[in-house]
mmCIF file of C-alpha atoms in Angstrom:
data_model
loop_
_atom_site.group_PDB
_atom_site.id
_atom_site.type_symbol
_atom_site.label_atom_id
_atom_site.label_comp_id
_atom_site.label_asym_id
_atom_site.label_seq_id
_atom_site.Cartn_x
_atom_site.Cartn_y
_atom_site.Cartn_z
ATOM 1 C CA UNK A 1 -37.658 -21.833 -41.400
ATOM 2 C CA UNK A 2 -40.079 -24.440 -40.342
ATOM 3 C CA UNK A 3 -42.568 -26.463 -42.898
ATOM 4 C CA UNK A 4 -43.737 -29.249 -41.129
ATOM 5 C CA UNK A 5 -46.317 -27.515 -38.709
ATOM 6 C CA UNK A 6 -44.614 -28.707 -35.964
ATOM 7 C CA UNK A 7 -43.967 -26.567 -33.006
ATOM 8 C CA UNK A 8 -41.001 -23.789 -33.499
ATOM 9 C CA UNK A 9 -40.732 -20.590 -30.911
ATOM 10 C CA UNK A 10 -38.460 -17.482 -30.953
ATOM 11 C CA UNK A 11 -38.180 -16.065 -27.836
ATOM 12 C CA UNK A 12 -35.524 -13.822 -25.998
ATOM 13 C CA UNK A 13 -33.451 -15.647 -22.956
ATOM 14 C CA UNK A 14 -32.602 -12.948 -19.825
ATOM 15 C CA UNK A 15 -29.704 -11.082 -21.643
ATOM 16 C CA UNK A 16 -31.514 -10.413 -25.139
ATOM 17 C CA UNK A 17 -30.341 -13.162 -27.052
ATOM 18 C CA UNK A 18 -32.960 -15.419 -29.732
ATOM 19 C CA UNK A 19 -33.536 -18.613 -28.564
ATOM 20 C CA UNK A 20 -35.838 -21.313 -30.092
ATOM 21 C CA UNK A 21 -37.812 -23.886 -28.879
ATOM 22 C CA UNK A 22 -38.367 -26.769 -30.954
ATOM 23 C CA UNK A 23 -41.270 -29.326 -29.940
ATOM 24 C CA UNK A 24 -42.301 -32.253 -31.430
ATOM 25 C CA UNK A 25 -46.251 -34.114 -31.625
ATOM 26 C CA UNK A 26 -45.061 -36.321 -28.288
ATOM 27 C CA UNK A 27 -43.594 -32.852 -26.650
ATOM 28 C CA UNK A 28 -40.393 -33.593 -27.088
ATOM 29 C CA UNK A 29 -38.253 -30.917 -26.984
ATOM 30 C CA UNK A 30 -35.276 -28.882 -27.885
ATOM 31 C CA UNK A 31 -33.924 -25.212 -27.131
ATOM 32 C CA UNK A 32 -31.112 -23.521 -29.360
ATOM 33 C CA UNK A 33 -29.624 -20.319 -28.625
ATOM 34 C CA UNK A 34 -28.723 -17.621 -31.708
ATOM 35 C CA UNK A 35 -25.258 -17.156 -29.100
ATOM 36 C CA UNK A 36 -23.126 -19.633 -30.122
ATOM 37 C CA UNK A 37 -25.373 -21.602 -32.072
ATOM 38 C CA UNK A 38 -25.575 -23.564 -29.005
ATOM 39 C CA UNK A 39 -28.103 -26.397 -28.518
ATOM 40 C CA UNK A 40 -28.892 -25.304 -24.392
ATOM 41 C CA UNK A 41 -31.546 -28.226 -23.624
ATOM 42 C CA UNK A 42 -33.043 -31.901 -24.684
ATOM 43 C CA UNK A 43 -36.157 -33.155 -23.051
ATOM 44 C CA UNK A 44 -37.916 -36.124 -23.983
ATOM 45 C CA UNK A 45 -41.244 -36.346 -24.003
ATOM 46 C CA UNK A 46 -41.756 -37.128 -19.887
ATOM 47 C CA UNK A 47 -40.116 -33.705 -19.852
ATOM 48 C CA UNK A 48 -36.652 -35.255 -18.752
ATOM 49 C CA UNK A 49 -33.548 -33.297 -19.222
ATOM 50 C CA UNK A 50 -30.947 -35.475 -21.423
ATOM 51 C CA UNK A 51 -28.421 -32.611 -21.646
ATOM 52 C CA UNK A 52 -26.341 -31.200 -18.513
ATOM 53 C CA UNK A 53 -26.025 -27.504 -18.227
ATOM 54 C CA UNK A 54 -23.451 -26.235 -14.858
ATOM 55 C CA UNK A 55 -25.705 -24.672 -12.175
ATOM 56 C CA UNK A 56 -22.993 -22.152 -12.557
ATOM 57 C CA UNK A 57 -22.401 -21.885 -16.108
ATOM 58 C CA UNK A 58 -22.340 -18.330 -17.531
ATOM 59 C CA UNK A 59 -24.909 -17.172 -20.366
ATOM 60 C CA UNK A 60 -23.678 -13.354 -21.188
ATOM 61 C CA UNK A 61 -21.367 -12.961 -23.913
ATOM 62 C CA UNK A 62 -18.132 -13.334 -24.667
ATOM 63 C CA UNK A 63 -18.650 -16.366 -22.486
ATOM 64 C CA UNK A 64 -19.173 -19.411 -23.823
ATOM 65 C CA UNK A 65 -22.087 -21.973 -22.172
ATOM 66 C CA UNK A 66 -20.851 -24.269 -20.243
ATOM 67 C CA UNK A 67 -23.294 -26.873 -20.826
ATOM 68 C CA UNK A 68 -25.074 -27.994 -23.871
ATOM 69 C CA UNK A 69 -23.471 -28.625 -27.001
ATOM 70 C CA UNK A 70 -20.994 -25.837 -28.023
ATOM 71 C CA UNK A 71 -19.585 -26.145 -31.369
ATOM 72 C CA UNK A 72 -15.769 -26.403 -31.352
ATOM 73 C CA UNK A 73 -14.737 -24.253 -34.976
ATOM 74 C CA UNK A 74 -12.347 -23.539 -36.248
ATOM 75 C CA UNK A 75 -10.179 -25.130 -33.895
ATOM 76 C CA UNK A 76 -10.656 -27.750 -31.502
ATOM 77 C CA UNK A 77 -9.235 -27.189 -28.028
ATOM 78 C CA UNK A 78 -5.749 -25.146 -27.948
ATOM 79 C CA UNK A 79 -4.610 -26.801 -31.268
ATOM 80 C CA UNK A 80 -3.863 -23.354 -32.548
ATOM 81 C CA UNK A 81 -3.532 -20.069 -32.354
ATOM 82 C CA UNK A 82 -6.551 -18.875 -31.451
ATOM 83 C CA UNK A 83 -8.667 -18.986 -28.043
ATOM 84 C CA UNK A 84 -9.988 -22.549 -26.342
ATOM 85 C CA UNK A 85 -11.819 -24.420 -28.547
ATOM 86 C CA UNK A 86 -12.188 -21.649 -31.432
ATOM 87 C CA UNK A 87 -14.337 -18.470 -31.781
ATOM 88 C CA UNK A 88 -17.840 -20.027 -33.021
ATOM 89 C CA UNK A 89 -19.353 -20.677 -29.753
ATOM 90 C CA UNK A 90 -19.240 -17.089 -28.517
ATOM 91 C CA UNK A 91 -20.535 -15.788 -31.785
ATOM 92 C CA UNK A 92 -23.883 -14.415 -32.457
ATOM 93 C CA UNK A 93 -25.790 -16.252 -35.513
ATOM 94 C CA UNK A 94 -28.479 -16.025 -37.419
ATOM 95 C CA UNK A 95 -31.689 -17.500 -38.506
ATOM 96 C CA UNK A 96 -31.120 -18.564 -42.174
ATOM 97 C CA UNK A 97 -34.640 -18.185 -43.474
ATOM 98 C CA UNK A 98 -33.605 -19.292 -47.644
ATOM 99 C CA UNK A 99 -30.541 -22.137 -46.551
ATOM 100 C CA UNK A 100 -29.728 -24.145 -49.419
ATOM 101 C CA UNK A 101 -31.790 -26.871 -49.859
ATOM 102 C CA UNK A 102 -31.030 -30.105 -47.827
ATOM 103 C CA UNK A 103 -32.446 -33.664 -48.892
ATOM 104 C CA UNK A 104 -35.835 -34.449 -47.911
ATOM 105 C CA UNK A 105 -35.480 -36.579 -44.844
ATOM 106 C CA UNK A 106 -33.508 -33.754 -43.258
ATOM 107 C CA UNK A 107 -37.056 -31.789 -42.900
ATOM 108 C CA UNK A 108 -40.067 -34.063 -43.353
ATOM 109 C CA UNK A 109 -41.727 -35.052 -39.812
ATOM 110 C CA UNK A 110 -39.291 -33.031 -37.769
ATOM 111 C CA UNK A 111 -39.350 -29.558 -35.989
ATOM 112 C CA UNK A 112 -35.952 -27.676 -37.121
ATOM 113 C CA UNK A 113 -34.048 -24.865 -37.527
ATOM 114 C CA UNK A 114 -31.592 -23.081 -39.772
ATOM 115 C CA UNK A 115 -28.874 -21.114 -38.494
ATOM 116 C CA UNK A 116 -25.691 -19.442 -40.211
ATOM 117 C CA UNK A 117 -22.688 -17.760 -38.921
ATOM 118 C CA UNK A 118 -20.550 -15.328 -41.128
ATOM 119 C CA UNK A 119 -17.016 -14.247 -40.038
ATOM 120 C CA UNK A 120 -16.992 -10.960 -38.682
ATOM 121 C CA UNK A 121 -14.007 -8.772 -39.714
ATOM 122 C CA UNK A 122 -12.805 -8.991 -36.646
ATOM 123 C CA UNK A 123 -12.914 -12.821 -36.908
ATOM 124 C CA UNK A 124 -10.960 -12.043 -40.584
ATOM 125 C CA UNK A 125 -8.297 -10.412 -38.779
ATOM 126 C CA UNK A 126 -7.114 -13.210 -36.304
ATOM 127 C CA UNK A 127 -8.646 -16.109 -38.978
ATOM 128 C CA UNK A 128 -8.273 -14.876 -42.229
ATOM 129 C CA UNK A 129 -10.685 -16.705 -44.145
ATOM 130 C CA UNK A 130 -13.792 -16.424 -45.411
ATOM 131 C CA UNK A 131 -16.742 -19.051 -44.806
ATOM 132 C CA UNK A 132 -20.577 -19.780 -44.636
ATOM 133 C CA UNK A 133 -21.460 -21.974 -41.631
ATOM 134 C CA UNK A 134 -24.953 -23.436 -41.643
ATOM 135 C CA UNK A 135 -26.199 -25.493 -38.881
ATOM 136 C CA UNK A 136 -29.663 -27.254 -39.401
ATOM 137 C CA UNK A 137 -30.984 -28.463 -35.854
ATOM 138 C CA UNK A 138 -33.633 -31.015 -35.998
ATOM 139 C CA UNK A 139 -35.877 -32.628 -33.809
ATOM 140 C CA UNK A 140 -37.376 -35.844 -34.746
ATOM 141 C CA UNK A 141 -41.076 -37.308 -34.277
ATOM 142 C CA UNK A 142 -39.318 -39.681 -32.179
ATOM 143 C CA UNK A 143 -37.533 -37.733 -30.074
ATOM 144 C CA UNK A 144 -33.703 -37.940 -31.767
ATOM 145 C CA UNK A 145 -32.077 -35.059 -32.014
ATOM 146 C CA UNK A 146 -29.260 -33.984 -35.550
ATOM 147 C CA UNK A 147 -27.096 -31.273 -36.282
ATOM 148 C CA UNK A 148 -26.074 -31.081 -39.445
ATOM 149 C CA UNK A 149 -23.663 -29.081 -40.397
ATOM 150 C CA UNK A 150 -22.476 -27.663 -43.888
ATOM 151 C CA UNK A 151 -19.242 -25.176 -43.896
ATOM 152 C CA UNK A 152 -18.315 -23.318 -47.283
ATOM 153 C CA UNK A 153 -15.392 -21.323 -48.164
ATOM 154 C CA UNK A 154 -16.343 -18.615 -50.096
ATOM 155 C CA UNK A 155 -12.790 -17.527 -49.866
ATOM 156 C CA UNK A 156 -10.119 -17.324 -52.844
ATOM 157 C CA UNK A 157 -7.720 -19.620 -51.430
ATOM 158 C CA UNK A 158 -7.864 -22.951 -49.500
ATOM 159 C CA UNK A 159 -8.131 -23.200 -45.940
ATOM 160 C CA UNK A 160 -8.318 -25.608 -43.272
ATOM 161 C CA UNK A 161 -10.374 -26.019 -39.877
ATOM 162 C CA UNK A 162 -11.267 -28.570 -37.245
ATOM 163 C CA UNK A 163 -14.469 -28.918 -35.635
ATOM 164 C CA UNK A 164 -16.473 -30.931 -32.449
ATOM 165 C CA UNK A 165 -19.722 -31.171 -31.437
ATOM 166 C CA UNK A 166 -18.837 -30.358 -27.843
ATOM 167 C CA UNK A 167 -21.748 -32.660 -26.250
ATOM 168 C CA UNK A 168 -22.388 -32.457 -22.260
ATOM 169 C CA UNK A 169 -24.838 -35.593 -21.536
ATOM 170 C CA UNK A 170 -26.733 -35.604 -18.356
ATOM 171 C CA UNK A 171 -25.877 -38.828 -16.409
ATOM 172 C CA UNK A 172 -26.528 -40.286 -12.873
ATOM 173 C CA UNK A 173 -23.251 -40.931 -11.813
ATOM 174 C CA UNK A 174 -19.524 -41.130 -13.570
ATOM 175 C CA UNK A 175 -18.927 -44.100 -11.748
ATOM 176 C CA UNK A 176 -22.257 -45.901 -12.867
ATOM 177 C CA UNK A 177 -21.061 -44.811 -16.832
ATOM 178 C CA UNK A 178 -19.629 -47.022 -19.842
ATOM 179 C CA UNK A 179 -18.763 -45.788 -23.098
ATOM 180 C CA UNK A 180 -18.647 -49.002 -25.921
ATOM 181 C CA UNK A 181 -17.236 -48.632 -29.385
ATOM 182 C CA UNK A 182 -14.394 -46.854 -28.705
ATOM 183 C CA UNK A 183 -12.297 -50.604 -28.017
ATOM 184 C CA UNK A 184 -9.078 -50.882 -29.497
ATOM 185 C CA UNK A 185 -8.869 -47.806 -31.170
ATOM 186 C CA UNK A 186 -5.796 -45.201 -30.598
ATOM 187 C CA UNK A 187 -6.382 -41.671 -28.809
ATOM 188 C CA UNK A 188 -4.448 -38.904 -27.997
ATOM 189 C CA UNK A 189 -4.176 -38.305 -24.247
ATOM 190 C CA UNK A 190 -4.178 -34.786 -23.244
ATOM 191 C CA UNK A 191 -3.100 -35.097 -20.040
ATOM 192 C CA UNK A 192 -0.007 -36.559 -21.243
ATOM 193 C CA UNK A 193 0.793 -34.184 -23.855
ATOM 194 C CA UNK A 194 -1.215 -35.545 -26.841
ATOM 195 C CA UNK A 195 0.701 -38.522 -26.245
ATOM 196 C CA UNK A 196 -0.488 -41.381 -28.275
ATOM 197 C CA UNK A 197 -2.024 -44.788 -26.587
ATOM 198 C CA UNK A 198 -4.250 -47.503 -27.312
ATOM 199 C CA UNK A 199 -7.408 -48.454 -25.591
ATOM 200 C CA UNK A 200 -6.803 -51.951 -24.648
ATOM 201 C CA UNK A 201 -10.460 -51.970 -22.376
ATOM 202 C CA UNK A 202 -14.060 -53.325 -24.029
ATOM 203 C CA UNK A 203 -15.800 -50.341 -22.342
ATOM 204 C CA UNK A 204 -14.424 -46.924 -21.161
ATOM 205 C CA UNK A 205 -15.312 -46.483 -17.242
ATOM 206 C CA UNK A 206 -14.496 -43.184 -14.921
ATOM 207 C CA UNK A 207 -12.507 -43.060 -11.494
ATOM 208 C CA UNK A 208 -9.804 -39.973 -12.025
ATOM 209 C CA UNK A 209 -9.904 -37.424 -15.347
ATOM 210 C CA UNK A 210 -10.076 -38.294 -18.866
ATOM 211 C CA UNK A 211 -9.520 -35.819 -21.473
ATOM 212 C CA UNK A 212 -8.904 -37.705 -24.756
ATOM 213 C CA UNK A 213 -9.637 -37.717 -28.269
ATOM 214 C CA UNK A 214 -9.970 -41.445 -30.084
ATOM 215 C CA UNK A 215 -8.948 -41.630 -33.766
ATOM 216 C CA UNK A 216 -11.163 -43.205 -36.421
ATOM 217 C CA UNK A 217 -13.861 -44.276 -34.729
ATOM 218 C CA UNK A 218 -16.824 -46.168 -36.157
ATOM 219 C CA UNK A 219 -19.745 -44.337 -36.884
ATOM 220 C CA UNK A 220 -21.995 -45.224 -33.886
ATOM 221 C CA UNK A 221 -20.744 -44.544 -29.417
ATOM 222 C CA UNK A 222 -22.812 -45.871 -27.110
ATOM 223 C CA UNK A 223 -22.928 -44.404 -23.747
ATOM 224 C CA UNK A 224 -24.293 -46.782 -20.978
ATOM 225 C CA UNK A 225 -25.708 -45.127 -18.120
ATOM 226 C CA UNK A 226 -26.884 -48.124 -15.482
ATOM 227 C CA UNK A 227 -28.246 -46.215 -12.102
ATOM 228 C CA UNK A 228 -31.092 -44.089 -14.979
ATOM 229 C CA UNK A 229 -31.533 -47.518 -16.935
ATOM 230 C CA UNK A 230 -30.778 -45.866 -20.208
ATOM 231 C CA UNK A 231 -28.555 -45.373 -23.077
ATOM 232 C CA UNK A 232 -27.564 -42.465 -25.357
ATOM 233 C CA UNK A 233 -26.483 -43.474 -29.120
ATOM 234 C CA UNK A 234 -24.241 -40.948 -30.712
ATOM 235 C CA UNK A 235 -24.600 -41.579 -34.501
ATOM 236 C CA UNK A 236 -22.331 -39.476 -36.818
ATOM 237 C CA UNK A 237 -20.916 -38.695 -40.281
ATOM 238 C CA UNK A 238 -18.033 -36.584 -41.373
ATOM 239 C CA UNK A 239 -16.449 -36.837 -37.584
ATOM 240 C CA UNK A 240 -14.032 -39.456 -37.575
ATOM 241 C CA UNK A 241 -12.821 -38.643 -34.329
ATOM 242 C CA UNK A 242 -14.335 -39.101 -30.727
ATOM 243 C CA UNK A 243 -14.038 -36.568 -27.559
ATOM 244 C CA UNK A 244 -14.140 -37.918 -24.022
ATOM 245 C CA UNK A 245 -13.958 -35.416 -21.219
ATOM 246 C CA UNK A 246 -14.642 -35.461 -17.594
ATOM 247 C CA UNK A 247 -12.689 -32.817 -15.233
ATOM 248 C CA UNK A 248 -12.871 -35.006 -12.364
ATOM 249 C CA UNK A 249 -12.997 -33.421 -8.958
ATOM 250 C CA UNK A 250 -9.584 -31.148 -9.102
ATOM 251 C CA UNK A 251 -9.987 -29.389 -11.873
ATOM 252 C CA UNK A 252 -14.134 -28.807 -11.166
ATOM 253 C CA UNK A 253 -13.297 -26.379 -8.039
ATOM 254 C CA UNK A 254 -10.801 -24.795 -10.331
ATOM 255 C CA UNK A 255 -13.332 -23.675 -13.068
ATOM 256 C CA UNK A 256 -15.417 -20.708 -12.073
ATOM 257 C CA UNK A 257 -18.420 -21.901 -13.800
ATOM 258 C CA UNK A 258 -18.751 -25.294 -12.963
ATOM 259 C CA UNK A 259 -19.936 -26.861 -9.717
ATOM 260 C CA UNK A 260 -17.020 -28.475 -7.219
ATOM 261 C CA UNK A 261 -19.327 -31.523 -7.350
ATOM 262 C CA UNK A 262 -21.037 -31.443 -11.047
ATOM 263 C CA UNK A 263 -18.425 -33.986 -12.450
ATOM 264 C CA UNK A 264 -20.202 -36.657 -11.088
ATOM 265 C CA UNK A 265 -23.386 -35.935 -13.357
ATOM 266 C CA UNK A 266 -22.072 -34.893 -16.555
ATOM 267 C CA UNK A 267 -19.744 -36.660 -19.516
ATOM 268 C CA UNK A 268 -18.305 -34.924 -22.520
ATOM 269 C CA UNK A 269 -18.659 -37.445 -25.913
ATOM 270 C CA UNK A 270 -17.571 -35.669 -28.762
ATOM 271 C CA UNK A 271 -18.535 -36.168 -32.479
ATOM 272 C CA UNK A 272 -15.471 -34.385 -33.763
ATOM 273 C CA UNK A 273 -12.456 -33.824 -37.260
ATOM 274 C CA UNK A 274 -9.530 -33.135 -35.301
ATOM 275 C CA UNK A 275 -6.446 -34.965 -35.865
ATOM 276 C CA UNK A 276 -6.709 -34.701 -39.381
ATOM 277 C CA UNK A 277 -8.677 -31.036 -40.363
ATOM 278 C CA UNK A 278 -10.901 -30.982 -42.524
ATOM 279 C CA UNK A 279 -8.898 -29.069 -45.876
ATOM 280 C CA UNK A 280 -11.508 -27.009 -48.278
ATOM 281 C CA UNK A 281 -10.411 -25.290 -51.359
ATOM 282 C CA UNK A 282 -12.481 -22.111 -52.955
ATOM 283 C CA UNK A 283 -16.144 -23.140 -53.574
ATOM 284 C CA UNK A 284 -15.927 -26.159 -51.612
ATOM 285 C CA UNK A 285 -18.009 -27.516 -48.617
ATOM 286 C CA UNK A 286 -18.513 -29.996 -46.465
ATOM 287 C CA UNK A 287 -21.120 -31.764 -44.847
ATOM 288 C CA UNK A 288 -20.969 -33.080 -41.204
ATOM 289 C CA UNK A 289 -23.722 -34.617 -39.153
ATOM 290 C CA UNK A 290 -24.316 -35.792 -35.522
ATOM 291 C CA UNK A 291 -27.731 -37.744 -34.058
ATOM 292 C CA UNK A 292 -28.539 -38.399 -30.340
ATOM 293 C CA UNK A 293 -30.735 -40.569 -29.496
ATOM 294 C CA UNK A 294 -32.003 -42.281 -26.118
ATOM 295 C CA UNK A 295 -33.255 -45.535 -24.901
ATOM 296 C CA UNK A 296 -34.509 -47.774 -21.752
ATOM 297 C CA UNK A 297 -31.882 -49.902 -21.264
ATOM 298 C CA UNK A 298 -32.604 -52.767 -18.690
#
């Protein structure tokens, strides 16, 4: 589970469920819950929350954190047939105590984690396909935090999927927020029926809802937060694509888990494979990874 004596705790949260607490040398810190195989919190080492969780957010089953970083699988959204956003995030995993082997600098000088979801057959009967999902969650000696994620289809015939890292930062203010490297690229607009535009800004700033998803991005976002003086990098591999979500005021008092005023302090950025799924044929797998990291900005 855990070979690099750094600090790794099982406990139970207030409805039963495993979480663990990854710390680092600096205490650092990182909490994952076996519901969902959700990543719940992301301190550094002042203790400072990077991650923003809904003073009203939900955390029984079926429901689904609001907060955190769900993971969006098989489907992203309601691009499909099944419910919002796809059944992995209210799913019960496991700790994968003998995961495949990973290369080196995926352990050595980090606290981590492996965890594995298995369809249920329930799942089978409104997804019919057969996979291994294993999620390695790592926290670095300097603070970073990586998922990595490795999906298998141990099924006899090809299937398809999409996935996002669902990713709620912890900001100061929408209005004091930037988002570079997402200039000139094309996104589908959901508020305009997946219509398709092009970002003609340098930076992406906030002032009414955004729900969009930006196609082929580079491989590094940069989120600019100016009132905290600091910056989150989202590095990634496998994700081509790029969530950006904020409700904005409107739809806030219409979601029962979710503050009337928390829009103002939280910003979706997704690592994500959605306009194009990701297509595996029997025996295949594939690899996807997404690293956070923060920094004083001036």
């Amino acid at each position: 589970m855990n070979n690099s004596g750094l600090a790794v705790e099982v406990s139970k949260d207030r409805n039963g469920a495993d979480q663990i607490l990854l710390r680092n040398p600096r205490g650092a810190s990182a909490k994952v819950s076996l519901h969902g195989g959700q990543v719940l919190s992301w301190r550094t080492d002042r203790g400072e929350e990077l991650l923003f969780t809904s003073s009203k957010a939900i955390f029984k089953p079926p429901y689904a954190v609001r907060g955190g970083i769900p993971i969006c699988f098989p489907q992203f959204g309601q691009r499909g047939s099944l419910e919002q956003h796809g059944f992995a995030r209210n799913r019960t995993w496991i700790i994968d105590e003998n995961p495949p082997p990973l290369h080196p600098n995926d352990a050595c000088g980090k606290a981590y984690i492996d965890l594995l979801l298995k369809p249920s057959e329930d799942d089978l009967k409104i997804w019919p396909h057969s996979f291994e999902f294993r999620l390695r969650v790592n926290l670095t000696a300097d603070g970073n935090l990586s998922l990595i994620s490795r999906i298998r289809n141990i099924n006899c015939k090809p299937f398809s999927f999409s996935i996002a890292y669902h990713t709620y930062f912890s900001i100061s203010d929408i209005s004091e927020v930037r988002v570079e490297g997402l200039e000139t690229l094309d996104y589908l607009d959901n508020l305009y029926q997946r219509e398709r535009f092009t970002e003609q800004g340098d930076a992406l700033t906030f002032e009414s809802e955004v729900d969009r998803v930006y196609l082929g991005s580079r491989d590094a976002i940069a989120i600019f937060d100016h009132e905290r003086k600091r910056t989150f990098f989202i590095k990634k591999e496998g994700l081509p694509d790029v969530g950006v979500w904020n409700p904005w005021e409107k739809k806030s008092k219409a979601m029962v888990d979710f503050g009337d005023e928390e829009y103002k302090q939280m910003l979706c950025v997704n690592g994500a494979a959605v306009e194009k799924p990701i297509a595996l044929k029997p025996g295949e797998e594939w690899t996807g990874r997404l690293e956070l990291s923060v920094v004083p900005s001036s």
